[in-house]
Amino acid sequence: MTRPLRIGLIGASNLAITSIIEPARKIGDVEITMVAAREISRAIDYAAANNIRSVAANYQELIKSGGVDLVYICLPNVLHEEWGTLALENKLHVLLEKPAAPDEAAAMRLLAAASKNNCRLIEAFHYHYHPLFTAIKQLVLDGNLGTIKSFSAKLDVPMPPSENAARWDKELGGGVMLDIGCYPVHWARHLVGEFEPIETITKFAETGVDGAVVAHVKFGNGAIGTIDVSMTPHNGQRYSRLKLEMTNGAIEVRNLVLPHYGHDFNWRIGDEWHHKEFKGGTTYFYQLQAIKEAIKSGGKLPTEGDDILKNAQSIMAILNKQVG
């Protein structure tokens, strides 16, 4: 691709400003060329505020415009498949907000459409591209800490229904596991391996969605794990923690999701603790940079293809073990 990567936004979201628009301004050969929203007045205001030159009357018009190479879809979970599939059928690459699909069947259909049309289907696990996660992964792989005995992840992000209606709406694919819960599932799979849920304890909301989940899992290598996630409103702060206990050490991380807002990264080899802090760009900057380079070179990304299906399968396995 000799011209800049042209990105269209499906959904005039606040998240797109942080995850796509701001990083694109810092990365060469990337342009945000068009936006579409549920209401055209919203898209017009959004385009003016964010210096986007074109507005589509609706999502379909953007997809069929010929003016974009990749679409970023930031819509309620149940709409991902419909608009992701249409974009792929029109030979566009697709970056889908996580989770890319609300279930295994939808993931398989989306991946089939991507394969048929020779387009990229990428799930927006932006944290994976930050140097912090690269360092954690390298510590696990280099062997100095031994093998993993246990995995523990806790992610608590209070989301009042009055401000996050879709997340609490069962018909729109709401619930904590189909929201922030997909993060620790992804961490577990990429740091330890595929797992089988043993038990899932769920706190259901009045709307019928899972508001808080604690899942106990077992990995193929014999390690055990706990995934503890909640979006239930309370007066506390957001909390994000990852712990790996290993045969010759340990790794502890705070704020793996958004380390550019501050993080702690500590690891122990034997009895000696070490610490490192990473400066630089946001997780979204590194993600968009990696996507641009992969589309240009044809290289594979760690958050596309079968990874999307495996994460959907793991989330569904946890949900299918629910008791509450």
PDB file of C-alpha atoms in Angstrom:
ATOM      1  CA  MET A   1       0.000   0.000   0.000  1.00  0.00           C
ATOM      2  CA  THR A   2       1.653   3.239  -1.165  1.00  0.00           C
ATOM      3  CA  ARG A   3      -1.050   5.666  -0.049  1.00  0.00           C
ATOM      4  CA  PRO A   4      -1.815   6.307   3.634  1.00  0.00           C
ATOM      5  CA  LEU A   5      -3.973   3.774   5.453  1.00  0.00           C
ATOM      6  CA  ARG A   6      -7.459   5.310   5.311  1.00  0.00           C
ATOM      7  CA  ILE A   7      -9.616   4.560   8.338  1.00  0.00           C
ATOM      8  CA  GLY A   8     -13.367   4.957   8.656  1.00  0.00           C
ATOM      9  CA  LEU A   9     -15.071   5.103  12.040  1.00  0.00           C
ATOM     10  CA  ILE A  10     -18.317   3.191  12.480  1.00  0.00           C
ATOM     11  CA  GLY A  11     -19.666   4.739  15.638  1.00  0.00           C
ATOM     12  CA  ALA A  12     -18.886   8.280  16.764  1.00  0.00           C
ATOM     13  CA  SER A  13     -17.610   7.156  20.145  1.00  0.00           C
ATOM     14  CA  ASN A  14     -15.493   8.817  22.791  1.00  0.00           C
ATOM     15  CA  LEU A  15     -13.289   5.723  22.791  1.00  0.00           C
ATOM     16  CA  ALA A  16     -12.443   6.213  19.112  1.00  0.00           C
ATOM     17  CA  ILE A  17     -10.895   9.582  19.946  1.00  0.00           C
ATOM     18  CA  THR A  18      -8.440   7.954  22.339  1.00  0.00           C
ATOM     19  CA  SER A  19      -7.922   4.682  20.503  1.00  0.00           C
ATOM     20  CA  ILE A  20      -7.808   5.791  16.857  1.00  0.00           C
ATOM     21  CA  ILE A  21      -7.952   9.540  16.215  1.00  0.00           C
ATOM     22  CA  GLU A  22      -5.223  10.668  18.619  1.00  0.00           C
ATOM     23  CA  PRO A  23      -2.760   7.864  17.715  1.00  0.00           C
ATOM     24  CA  ALA A  24      -3.340   8.449  13.990  1.00  0.00           C
ATOM     25  CA  ARG A  25      -2.176  12.044  14.380  1.00  0.00           C
ATOM     26  CA  LYS A  26       1.186  10.776  15.658  1.00  0.00           C
ATOM     27  CA  ILE A  27       1.709   7.960  13.154  1.00  0.00           C
ATOM     28  CA  GLY A  28       2.720   8.647   9.586  1.00  0.00           C
ATOM     29  CA  ASP A  29       0.724   7.285   6.652  1.00  0.00           C
ATOM     30  CA  VAL A  30      -2.545   6.935   8.594  1.00  0.00           C
ATOM     31  CA  GLU A  31      -5.619   9.099   7.984  1.00  0.00           C
ATOM     32  CA  ILE A  32      -9.086   9.156   9.530  1.00  0.00           C
ATOM     33  CA  THR A  33     -11.099   9.908   6.408  1.00  0.00           C
ATOM     34  CA  MET A  34     -14.749   9.303   7.320  1.00  0.00           C
ATOM     35  CA  VAL A  35     -17.151   8.765  10.199  1.00  0.00           C
ATOM     36  CA  ALA A  36     -20.692   7.429  10.475  1.00  0.00           C
ATOM     37  CA  ALA A  37     -22.980   7.467  13.496  1.00  0.00           C
ATOM     38  CA  ARG A  38     -26.460   6.267  14.353  1.00  0.00           C
ATOM     39  CA  GLU A  39     -27.678   9.826  13.730  1.00  0.00           C
ATOM     40  CA  ILE A  40     -26.085  11.930  11.005  1.00  0.00           C
ATOM     41  CA  SER A  41     -26.218  15.061  13.160  1.00  0.00           C
ATOM     42  CA  ARG A  42     -23.998  13.295  15.685  1.00  0.00           C
ATOM     43  CA  ALA A  43     -21.543  12.336  12.919  1.00  0.00           C
ATOM     44  CA  ILE A  44     -21.422  15.914  11.588  1.00  0.00           C
ATOM     45  CA  ASP A  45     -20.653  17.366  15.016  1.00  0.00           C
ATOM     46  CA  TYR A  46     -18.100  14.638  15.707  1.00  0.00           C
ATOM     47  CA  ALA A  47     -16.322  15.182  12.381  1.00  0.00           C
ATOM     48  CA  ALA A  48     -16.113  18.925  12.985  1.00  0.00           C
ATOM     49  CA  ALA A  49     -14.747  18.467  16.496  1.00  0.00           C
ATOM     50  CA  ASN A  50     -12.134  15.921  15.399  1.00  0.00           C
ATOM     51  CA  ASN A  51     -11.114  17.299  11.997  1.00  0.00           C
ATOM     52  CA  ILE A  52     -12.506  14.375   9.981  1.00  0.00           C
ATOM     53  CA  ARG A  53     -13.107  15.492   6.423  1.00  0.00           C
ATOM     54  CA  SER A  54     -16.057  13.283   5.392  1.00  0.00           C
ATOM     55  CA  VAL A  55     -19.326  12.190   6.968  1.00  0.00           C
ATOM     56  CA  ALA A  56     -21.397   9.232   5.791  1.00  0.00           C
ATOM     57  CA  ALA A  57     -25.166   9.258   6.130  1.00  0.00           C
ATOM     58  CA  ASN A  58     -25.073   5.802   7.719  1.00  0.00           C
ATOM     59  CA  TYR A  59     -22.807   2.814   8.342  1.00  0.00           C
ATOM     60  CA  GLN A  60     -23.582   1.192   4.992  1.00  0.00           C
ATOM     61  CA  GLU A  61     -22.706   4.330   3.058  1.00  0.00           C
ATOM     62  CA  LEU A  62     -19.326   4.509   4.775  1.00  0.00           C
ATOM     63  CA  ILE A  63     -18.576   0.858   4.037  1.00  0.00           C
ATOM     64  CA  LYS A  64     -19.524   1.200   0.363  1.00  0.00           C
ATOM     65  CA  SER A  65     -17.922   4.625  -0.133  1.00  0.00           C
ATOM     66  CA  GLY A  66     -14.606   3.453  -1.554  1.00  0.00           C
ATOM     67  CA  GLY A  67     -12.928   6.031   0.648  1.00  0.00           C
ATOM     68  CA  VAL A  68     -11.555   3.792   3.400  1.00  0.00           C
ATOM     69  CA  ASP A  69      -9.240   0.783   3.660  1.00  0.00           C
ATOM     70  CA  LEU A  70     -10.044  -0.231   7.243  1.00  0.00           C
ATOM     71  CA  VAL A  71     -13.055   0.334   9.464  1.00  0.00           C
ATOM     72  CA  TYR A  72     -12.939   0.614  13.232  1.00  0.00           C
ATOM     73  CA  ILE A  73     -16.210  -0.648  14.698  1.00  0.00           C
ATOM     74  CA  CYS A  74     -17.106   0.580  18.165  1.00  0.00           C
ATOM     75  CA  LEU A  75     -20.743  -0.452  18.623  1.00  0.00           C
ATOM     76  CA  PRO A  76     -22.685  -2.644  21.079  1.00  0.00           C
ATOM     77  CA  ASN A  77     -21.475  -6.253  20.951  1.00  0.00           C
ATOM     78  CA  VAL A  78     -24.536  -7.621  19.160  1.00  0.00           C
ATOM     79  CA  LEU A  79     -23.901  -5.309  16.182  1.00  0.00           C
ATOM     80  CA  HIS A  80     -20.296  -6.383  15.597  1.00  0.00           C
ATOM     81  CA  GLU A  81     -21.103  -9.310  13.334  1.00  0.00           C
ATOM     82  CA  GLU A  82     -23.576  -7.471  11.094  1.00  0.00           C
ATOM     83  CA  TRP A  83     -21.356  -4.511  10.306  1.00  0.00           C
ATOM     84  CA  GLY A  84     -18.084  -6.406  10.476  1.00  0.00           C
ATOM     85  CA  THR A  85     -19.347  -8.902   7.915  1.00  0.00           C
ATOM     86  CA  LEU A  86     -20.613  -6.200   5.556  1.00  0.00           C
ATOM     87  CA  ALA A  87     -17.258  -4.423   5.734  1.00  0.00           C
ATOM     88  CA  LEU A  88     -15.346  -7.635   5.021  1.00  0.00           C
ATOM     89  CA  GLU A  89     -17.649  -8.452   2.102  1.00  0.00           C
ATOM     90  CA  ASN A  90     -16.752  -5.038   0.690  1.00  0.00           C
ATOM     91  CA  LYS A  91     -13.034  -5.900   0.880  1.00  0.00           C
ATOM     92  CA  LEU A  92     -12.254  -3.744   3.908  1.00  0.00           C
ATOM     93  CA  HIS A  93     -10.007  -4.642   6.802  1.00  0.00           C
ATOM     94  CA  VAL A  94     -11.831  -4.542  10.142  1.00  0.00           C
ATOM     95  CA  LEU A  95     -10.696  -3.562  13.625  1.00  0.00           C
ATOM     96  CA  LEU A  96     -13.429  -4.647  16.030  1.00  0.00           C
ATOM     97  CA  GLU A  97     -13.705  -3.500  19.608  1.00  0.00           C
ATOM     98  CA  LYS A  98     -13.424  -6.380  22.013  1.00  0.00           C
ATOM     99  CA  PRO A  99     -14.980  -8.775  22.281  1.00  0.00           C
ATOM    100  CA  ALA A 100     -15.050  -9.087  18.512  1.00  0.00           C
ATOM    101  CA  ALA A 101     -17.930 -11.550  18.736  1.00  0.00           C
ATOM    102  CA  PRO A 102     -20.497 -12.278  21.456  1.00  0.00           C
ATOM    103  CA  ASP A 103     -20.154 -16.042  20.999  1.00  0.00           C
ATOM    104  CA  GLU A 104     -18.228 -18.786  19.217  1.00  0.00           C
ATOM    105  CA  ALA A 105     -20.637 -19.106  16.283  1.00  0.00           C
ATOM    106  CA  ALA A 106     -20.460 -15.391  15.473  1.00  0.00           C
ATOM    107  CA  ALA A 107     -16.659 -15.489  15.687  1.00  0.00           C
ATOM    108  CA  MET A 108     -16.545 -18.374  13.213  1.00  0.00           C
ATOM    109  CA  ARG A 109     -18.811 -16.565  10.746  1.00  0.00           C
ATOM    110  CA  LEU A 110     -16.755 -13.377  10.953  1.00  0.00           C
ATOM    111  CA  LEU A 111     -13.509 -15.278  10.436  1.00  0.00           C
ATOM    112  CA  ALA A 112     -15.004 -17.114   7.464  1.00  0.00           C
ATOM    113  CA  ALA A 113     -15.956 -13.774   5.894  1.00  0.00           C
ATOM    114  CA  ALA A 114     -12.442 -12.433   6.482  1.00  0.00           C
ATOM    115  CA  SER A 115     -10.868 -15.511   4.899  1.00  0.00           C
ATOM    116  CA  LYS A 116     -13.224 -15.516   1.921  1.00  0.00           C
ATOM    117  CA  ASN A 117     -12.501 -11.870   1.136  1.00  0.00           C
ATOM    118  CA  ASN A 118      -8.778 -11.961   1.989  1.00  0.00           C
ATOM    119  CA  CYS A 119      -9.153  -9.172   4.563  1.00  0.00           C
ATOM    120  CA  ARG A 120      -7.839  -8.673   8.083  1.00  0.00           C
ATOM    121  CA  LEU A 121     -10.175  -9.124  11.055  1.00  0.00           C
ATOM    122  CA  ILE A 122      -8.455  -7.744  14.155  1.00  0.00           C
ATOM    123  CA  GLU A 123      -9.671  -7.666  17.748  1.00  0.00           C
ATOM    124  CA  ALA A 124      -8.739  -4.477  19.620  1.00  0.00           C
ATOM    125  CA  PHE A 125      -6.681  -5.935  22.471  1.00  0.00           C
ATOM    126  CA  HIS A 126      -4.491  -2.846  22.472  1.00  0.00           C
ATOM    127  CA  TYR A 127      -2.620  -3.742  25.689  1.00  0.00           C
ATOM    128  CA  HIS A 128      -0.912  -6.611  23.834  1.00  0.00           C
ATOM    129  CA  TYR A 129       1.146  -4.172  21.752  1.00  0.00           C
ATOM    130  CA  HIS A 130       2.555  -2.141  24.642  1.00  0.00           C
ATOM    131  CA  PRO A 131       6.197  -2.738  25.693  1.00  0.00           C
ATOM    132  CA  LEU A 132       4.955  -3.690  29.175  1.00  0.00           C
ATOM    133  CA  PHE A 133       3.191  -6.805  27.917  1.00  0.00           C
ATOM    134  CA  THR A 134       6.145  -7.648  25.682  1.00  0.00           C
ATOM    135  CA  ALA A 135       8.388  -7.572  28.760  1.00  0.00           C
ATOM    136  CA  ILE A 136       6.011  -9.753  30.801  1.00  0.00           C
ATOM    137  CA  LYS A 137       5.792 -12.283  27.994  1.00  0.00           C
ATOM    138  CA  GLN A 138       9.573 -12.377  27.654  1.00  0.00           C
ATOM    139  CA  LEU A 139      10.011 -13.013  31.383  1.00  0.00           C
ATOM    140  CA  VAL A 140       7.644 -15.966  31.127  1.00  0.00           C
ATOM    141  CA  LEU A 141       9.435 -17.365  28.090  1.00  0.00           C
ATOM    142  CA  ASP A 142      13.089 -16.915  29.058  1.00  0.00           C
ATOM    143  CA  GLY A 143      12.912 -19.549  31.815  1.00  0.00           C
ATOM    144  CA  ASN A 144      14.695 -17.715  34.642  1.00  0.00           C
ATOM    145  CA  LEU A 145      11.530 -17.665  36.743  1.00  0.00           C
ATOM    146  CA  GLY A 146      10.736 -21.308  36.088  1.00  0.00           C
ATOM    147  CA  THR A 147       7.290 -22.514  35.085  1.00  0.00           C
ATOM    148  CA  ILE A 148       3.948 -20.970  36.001  1.00  0.00           C
ATOM    149  CA  LYS A 149       2.178 -22.529  38.983  1.00  0.00           C
ATOM    150  CA  SER A 150      -0.746 -20.124  39.293  1.00  0.00           C
ATOM    151  CA  PHE A 151      -2.381 -17.208  37.497  1.00  0.00           C
ATOM    152  CA  SER A 152      -4.490 -14.587  39.261  1.00  0.00           C
ATOM    153  CA  ALA A 153      -6.165 -11.604  37.618  1.00  0.00           C
ATOM    154  CA  LYS A 154      -8.531  -9.071  39.157  1.00  0.00           C
ATOM    155  CA  LEU A 155     -10.160  -6.301  37.137  1.00  0.00           C
ATOM    156  CA  ASP A 156     -12.732  -4.081  38.842  1.00  0.00           C
ATOM    157  CA  VAL A 157     -14.182  -1.173  36.843  1.00  0.00           C
ATOM    158  CA  PRO A 158     -17.359   0.338  38.344  1.00  0.00           C
ATOM    159  CA  MET A 159     -19.835   1.175  35.574  1.00  0.00           C
ATOM    160  CA  PRO A 160     -23.079   2.816  36.752  1.00  0.00           C
ATOM    161  CA  PRO A 161     -25.993   1.753  34.505  1.00  0.00           C
ATOM    162  CA  SER A 162     -27.049   5.384  34.110  1.00  0.00           C
ATOM    163  CA  GLU A 163     -23.788   6.068  32.257  1.00  0.00           C
ATOM    164  CA  ASN A 164     -23.244   2.664  30.619  1.00  0.00           C
ATOM    165  CA  ALA A 165     -26.698   1.433  29.596  1.00  0.00           C
ATOM    166  CA  ALA A 166     -25.551  -0.943  26.833  1.00  0.00           C
ATOM    167  CA  ARG A 167     -23.206  -2.764  29.207  1.00  0.00           C
ATOM    168  CA  TRP A 168     -26.161  -3.672  31.434  1.00  0.00           C
ATOM    169  CA  ASP A 169     -28.540  -4.602  28.589  1.00  0.00           C
ATOM    170  CA  LYS A 170     -28.755  -8.330  27.885  1.00  0.00           C
ATOM    171  CA  GLU A 171     -30.252  -7.774  24.433  1.00  0.00           C
ATOM    172  CA  LEU A 172     -27.232  -5.677  23.422  1.00  0.00           C
ATOM    173  CA  GLY A 173     -24.710  -8.278  24.561  1.00  0.00           C
ATOM    174  CA  GLY A 174     -24.023  -6.702  27.934  1.00  0.00           C
ATOM    175  CA  GLY A 175     -22.416  -8.266  30.977  1.00  0.00           C
ATOM    176  CA  VAL A 176     -18.995  -8.116  32.539  1.00  0.00           C
ATOM    177  CA  MET A 177     -17.539 -11.150  30.735  1.00  0.00           C
ATOM    178  CA  LEU A 178     -18.435  -9.659  27.344  1.00  0.00           C
ATOM    179  CA  ASP A 179     -16.898  -6.389  28.462  1.00  0.00           C
ATOM    180  CA  ILE A 180     -13.816  -6.075  30.665  1.00  0.00           C
ATOM    181  CA  GLY A 181     -13.834  -9.818  31.406  1.00  0.00           C
ATOM    182  CA  CYS A 182     -12.352 -10.528  27.998  1.00  0.00           C
ATOM    183  CA  TYR A 183      -9.062  -8.889  29.091  1.00  0.00           C
ATOM    184  CA  PRO A 184      -7.947 -11.351  31.807  1.00  0.00           C
ATOM    185  CA  VAL A 185      -9.141 -14.233  29.632  1.00  0.00           C
ATOM    186  CA  HIS A 186      -6.771 -12.952  26.948  1.00  0.00           C
ATOM    187  CA  TRP A 187      -3.939 -12.456  29.470  1.00  0.00           C
ATOM    188  CA  ALA A 188      -4.365 -16.012  30.723  1.00  0.00           C
ATOM    189  CA  ARG A 189      -4.329 -17.541  27.257  1.00  0.00           C
ATOM    190  CA  HIS A 190      -1.294 -15.595  26.057  1.00  0.00           C
ATOM    191  CA  LEU A 191       0.800 -15.967  29.199  1.00  0.00           C
ATOM    192  CA  VAL A 192      -0.112 -19.465  30.404  1.00  0.00           C
ATOM    193  CA  GLY A 193      -2.106 -21.224  27.688  1.00  0.00           C
ATOM    194  CA  GLU A 194      -5.586 -22.494  26.970  1.00  0.00           C
ATOM    195  CA  PHE A 195      -7.648 -23.393  30.027  1.00  0.00           C
ATOM    196  CA  GLU A 196     -10.751 -25.197  31.222  1.00  0.00           C
ATOM    197  CA  PRO A 197     -13.110 -23.528  33.723  1.00  0.00           C
ATOM    198  CA  ILE A 198     -13.677 -25.522  36.903  1.00  0.00           C
ATOM    199  CA  GLU A 199     -16.267 -23.248  38.506  1.00  0.00           C
ATOM    200  CA  THR A 200     -17.765 -19.825  37.800  1.00  0.00           C
ATOM    201  CA  ILE A 201     -19.427 -17.833  40.583  1.00  0.00           C
ATOM    202  CA  THR A 202     -21.618 -15.064  39.219  1.00  0.00           C
ATOM    203  CA  LYS A 203     -23.385 -12.066  40.690  1.00  0.00           C
ATOM    204  CA  PHE A 204     -26.282 -11.281  38.369  1.00  0.00           C
ATOM    205  CA  ALA A 205     -27.723  -7.791  37.974  1.00  0.00           C
ATOM    206  CA  GLU A 206     -31.436  -6.995  37.965  1.00  0.00           C
ATOM    207  CA  THR A 207     -31.234  -6.687  34.176  1.00  0.00           C
ATOM    208  CA  GLY A 208     -30.133 -10.320  33.928  1.00  0.00           C
ATOM    209  CA  VAL A 209     -26.531  -9.717  32.910  1.00  0.00           C
ATOM    210  CA  ASP A 210     -23.487 -10.890  34.835  1.00  0.00           C
ATOM    211  CA  GLY A 211     -22.295  -7.921  36.881  1.00  0.00           C
ATOM    212  CA  ALA A 212     -19.435  -9.712  38.628  1.00  0.00           C
ATOM    213  CA  VAL A 213     -17.739 -13.045  37.949  1.00  0.00           C
ATOM    214  CA  VAL A 214     -15.103 -15.136  39.698  1.00  0.00           C
ATOM    215  CA  ALA A 215     -13.910 -18.047  37.560  1.00  0.00           C
ATOM    216  CA  HIS A 216     -11.570 -20.785  38.768  1.00  0.00           C
ATOM    217  CA  VAL A 217      -9.720 -22.411  35.884  1.00  0.00           C
ATOM    218  CA  LYS A 218      -7.148 -25.104  35.178  1.00  0.00           C
ATOM    219  CA  PHE A 219      -4.544 -24.859  32.440  1.00  0.00           C
ATOM    220  CA  GLY A 220      -3.231 -27.613  30.226  1.00  0.00           C
ATOM    221  CA  ASN A 221       0.173 -27.524  31.941  1.00  0.00           C
ATOM    222  CA  GLY A 222      -1.424 -28.177  35.343  1.00  0.00           C
ATOM    223  CA  ALA A 223      -1.334 -24.579  36.585  1.00  0.00           C
ATOM    224  CA  ILE A 224      -4.415 -23.189  38.312  1.00  0.00           C
ATOM    225  CA  GLY A 225      -5.946 -19.766  37.847  1.00  0.00           C
ATOM    226  CA  THR A 226      -8.515 -17.258  39.055  1.00  0.00           C
ATOM    227  CA  ILE A 227     -10.227 -14.622  36.925  1.00  0.00           C
ATOM    228  CA  ASP A 228     -12.082 -12.066  39.068  1.00  0.00           C
ATOM    229  CA  VAL A 229     -13.941  -9.273  37.244  1.00  0.00           C
ATOM    230  CA  SER A 230     -16.636  -6.794  38.220  1.00  0.00           C
ATOM    231  CA  MET A 231     -18.420  -3.792  36.754  1.00  0.00           C
ATOM    232  CA  THR A 232     -20.801  -3.430  39.707  1.00  0.00           C
ATOM    233  CA  PRO A 233     -21.049   0.225  40.826  1.00  0.00           C
ATOM    234  CA  HIS A 234     -19.426   1.107  44.146  1.00  0.00           C
ATOM    235  CA  ASN A 235     -17.548   3.988  45.725  1.00  0.00           C
ATOM    236  CA  GLY A 236     -14.102   2.508  45.201  1.00  0.00           C
ATOM    237  CA  GLN A 237     -11.509   3.104  42.519  1.00  0.00           C
ATOM    238  CA  ARG A 238     -10.770   1.062  39.431  1.00  0.00           C
ATOM    239  CA  TYR A 239      -8.519  -1.863  40.218  1.00  0.00           C
ATOM    240  CA  SER A 240      -6.361  -3.918  37.854  1.00  0.00           C
ATOM    241  CA  ARG A 241      -3.903  -6.563  39.025  1.00  0.00           C
ATOM    242  CA  LEU A 242      -2.136  -9.552  37.507  1.00  0.00           C
ATOM    243  CA  LYS A 243      -0.101 -12.081  39.518  1.00  0.00           C
ATOM    244  CA  LEU A 244       1.867 -15.062  38.284  1.00  0.00           C
ATOM    245  CA  GLU A 245       3.387 -17.455  40.815  1.00  0.00           C
ATOM    246  CA  MET A 246       6.239 -19.443  39.301  1.00  0.00           C
ATOM    247  CA  THR A 247       8.567 -22.213  40.434  1.00  0.00           C
ATOM    248  CA  ASN A 248      11.525 -19.831  40.776  1.00  0.00           C
ATOM    249  CA  GLY A 249       9.865 -16.458  41.160  1.00  0.00           C
ATOM    250  CA  ALA A 250       6.800 -14.341  40.558  1.00  0.00           C
ATOM    251  CA  ILE A 251       5.444 -11.493  38.429  1.00  0.00           C
ATOM    252  CA  GLU A 252       3.113  -8.769  39.713  1.00  0.00           C
ATOM    253  CA  VAL A 253       1.596  -6.082  37.490  1.00  0.00           C
ATOM    254  CA  ARG A 254      -0.804  -3.237  38.169  1.00  0.00           C
ATOM    255  CA  ASN A 255      -2.798  -1.691  35.311  1.00  0.00           C
ATOM    256  CA  LEU A 256      -1.884  -3.914  32.384  1.00  0.00           C
ATOM    257  CA  VAL A 257      -4.932  -2.642  30.476  1.00  0.00           C
ATOM    258  CA  LEU A 258      -3.905   1.032  30.368  1.00  0.00           C
ATOM    259  CA  PRO A 259      -0.279   1.230  31.525  1.00  0.00           C
ATOM    260  CA  HIS A 260       0.215   4.655  29.939  1.00  0.00           C
ATOM    261  CA  TYR A 261      -1.882   6.071  32.803  1.00  0.00           C
ATOM    262  CA  GLY A 262       0.577   4.633  35.307  1.00  0.00           C
ATOM    263  CA  HIS A 263       1.567   1.086  36.185  1.00  0.00           C
ATOM    264  CA  ASP A 264       3.641  -1.091  38.490  1.00  0.00           C
ATOM    265  CA  PHE A 265       5.720  -3.942  37.105  1.00  0.00           C
ATOM    266  CA  ASN A 266       7.632  -6.087  39.588  1.00  0.00           C
ATOM    267  CA  TRP A 267       9.142  -9.536  39.318  1.00  0.00           C
ATOM    268  CA  ARG A 268      11.079 -11.839  41.595  1.00  0.00           C
ATOM    269  CA  ILE A 269      13.838 -14.242  40.615  1.00  0.00           C
ATOM    270  CA  GLY A 270      14.557 -16.456  43.598  1.00  0.00           C
ATOM    271  CA  ASP A 271      14.510 -14.054  46.558  1.00  0.00           C
ATOM    272  CA  GLU A 272      15.440 -10.914  44.624  1.00  0.00           C
ATOM    273  CA  TRP A 273      12.789  -8.429  43.467  1.00  0.00           C
ATOM    274  CA  HIS A 274      13.151  -6.247  40.365  1.00  0.00           C
ATOM    275  CA  HIS A 275      11.164  -3.284  39.071  1.00  0.00           C
ATOM    276  CA  LYS A 276      10.797  -1.541  35.731  1.00  0.00           C
ATOM    277  CA  GLU A 277       8.643   1.275  34.381  1.00  0.00           C
ATOM    278  CA  PHE A 278       7.858   1.977  30.738  1.00  0.00           C
ATOM    279  CA  LYS A 279       7.514   5.435  29.260  1.00  0.00           C
ATOM    280  CA  GLY A 280       6.377   6.317  25.773  1.00  0.00           C
ATOM    281  CA  GLY A 281       3.186   6.056  23.782  1.00  0.00           C
ATOM    282  CA  THR A 282      -0.229   4.750  24.715  1.00  0.00           C
ATOM    283  CA  THR A 283      -1.323   1.164  24.170  1.00  0.00           C
ATOM    284  CA  TYR A 284      -3.508   2.484  21.352  1.00  0.00           C
ATOM    285  CA  PHE A 285      -0.533   4.130  19.654  1.00  0.00           C
ATOM    286  CA  TYR A 286       1.407   0.862  19.618  1.00  0.00           C
ATOM    287  CA  GLN A 287      -1.655  -1.053  18.416  1.00  0.00           C
ATOM    288  CA  LEU A 288      -2.365   1.250  15.480  1.00  0.00           C
ATOM    289  CA  GLN A 289       1.299   1.334  14.530  1.00  0.00           C
ATOM    290  CA  ALA A 290       1.403  -2.482  14.493  1.00  0.00           C
ATOM    291  CA  ILE A 291      -1.782  -2.675  12.412  1.00  0.00           C
ATOM    292  CA  LYS A 292      -0.441  -0.213   9.864  1.00  0.00           C
ATOM    293  CA  GLU A 293       2.814  -2.141   9.504  1.00  0.00           C
ATOM    294  CA  ALA A 294       1.063  -5.524   9.300  1.00  0.00           C
ATOM    295  CA  ILE A 295      -1.282  -4.377   6.547  1.00  0.00           C
ATOM    296  CA  LYS A 296       1.663  -2.899   4.666  1.00  0.00           C
ATOM    297  CA  SER A 297       3.915  -5.951   5.038  1.00  0.00           C
ATOM    298  CA  GLY A 298       1.372  -8.760   5.210  1.00  0.00           C
ATOM    299  CA  GLY A 299       2.714  -9.834   8.598  1.00  0.00           C
ATOM    300  CA  LYS A 300       0.463 -11.606  11.085  1.00  0.00           C
ATOM    301  CA  LEU A 301      -0.873  -9.912  14.210  1.00  0.00           C
ATOM    302  CA  PRO A 302      -1.297 -11.714  17.559  1.00  0.00           C
ATOM    303  CA  THR A 303      -4.887 -10.464  17.970  1.00  0.00           C
ATOM    304  CA  GLU A 304      -6.409 -11.682  14.717  1.00  0.00           C
ATOM    305  CA  GLY A 305      -7.439 -14.986  13.157  1.00  0.00           C
ATOM    306  CA  ASP A 306      -7.806 -18.009  15.421  1.00  0.00           C
ATOM    307  CA  ASP A 307      -7.017 -15.908  18.484  1.00  0.00           C
ATOM    308  CA  ILE A 308     -10.448 -14.286  18.136  1.00  0.00           C
ATOM    309  CA  LEU A 309     -12.167 -17.665  18.047  1.00  0.00           C
ATOM    310  CA  LYS A 310     -10.190 -19.071  20.982  1.00  0.00           C
ATOM    311  CA  ASN A 311     -10.958 -16.070  23.174  1.00  0.00           C
ATOM    312  CA  ALA A 312     -14.667 -16.312  22.340  1.00  0.00           C
ATOM    313  CA  GLN A 313     -14.617 -20.022  23.173  1.00  0.00           C
ATOM    314  CA  SER A 314     -12.906 -19.358  26.510  1.00  0.00           C
ATOM    315  CA  ILE A 315     -15.401 -16.651  27.473  1.00  0.00           C
ATOM    316  CA  MET A 316     -18.322 -18.909  26.562  1.00  0.00           C
ATOM    317  CA  ALA A 317     -16.812 -21.763  28.575  1.00  0.00           C
ATOM    318  CA  ILE A 318     -16.675 -19.523  31.654  1.00  0.00           C
ATOM    319  CA  LEU A 319     -20.244 -18.307  31.143  1.00  0.00           C
ATOM    320  CA  ASN A 320     -21.488 -21.875  30.686  1.00  0.00           C
ATOM    321  CA  LYS A 321     -20.115 -22.786  34.132  1.00  0.00           C
ATOM    322  CA  GLN A 322     -22.050 -19.993  35.841  1.00  0.00           C
ATOM    323  CA  VAL A 323     -23.688 -20.446  39.201  1.00  0.00           C
ATOM    324  CA  GLY A 324     -25.069 -17.572  41.200  1.00  0.00           C
TER     325      GLY A 324
END
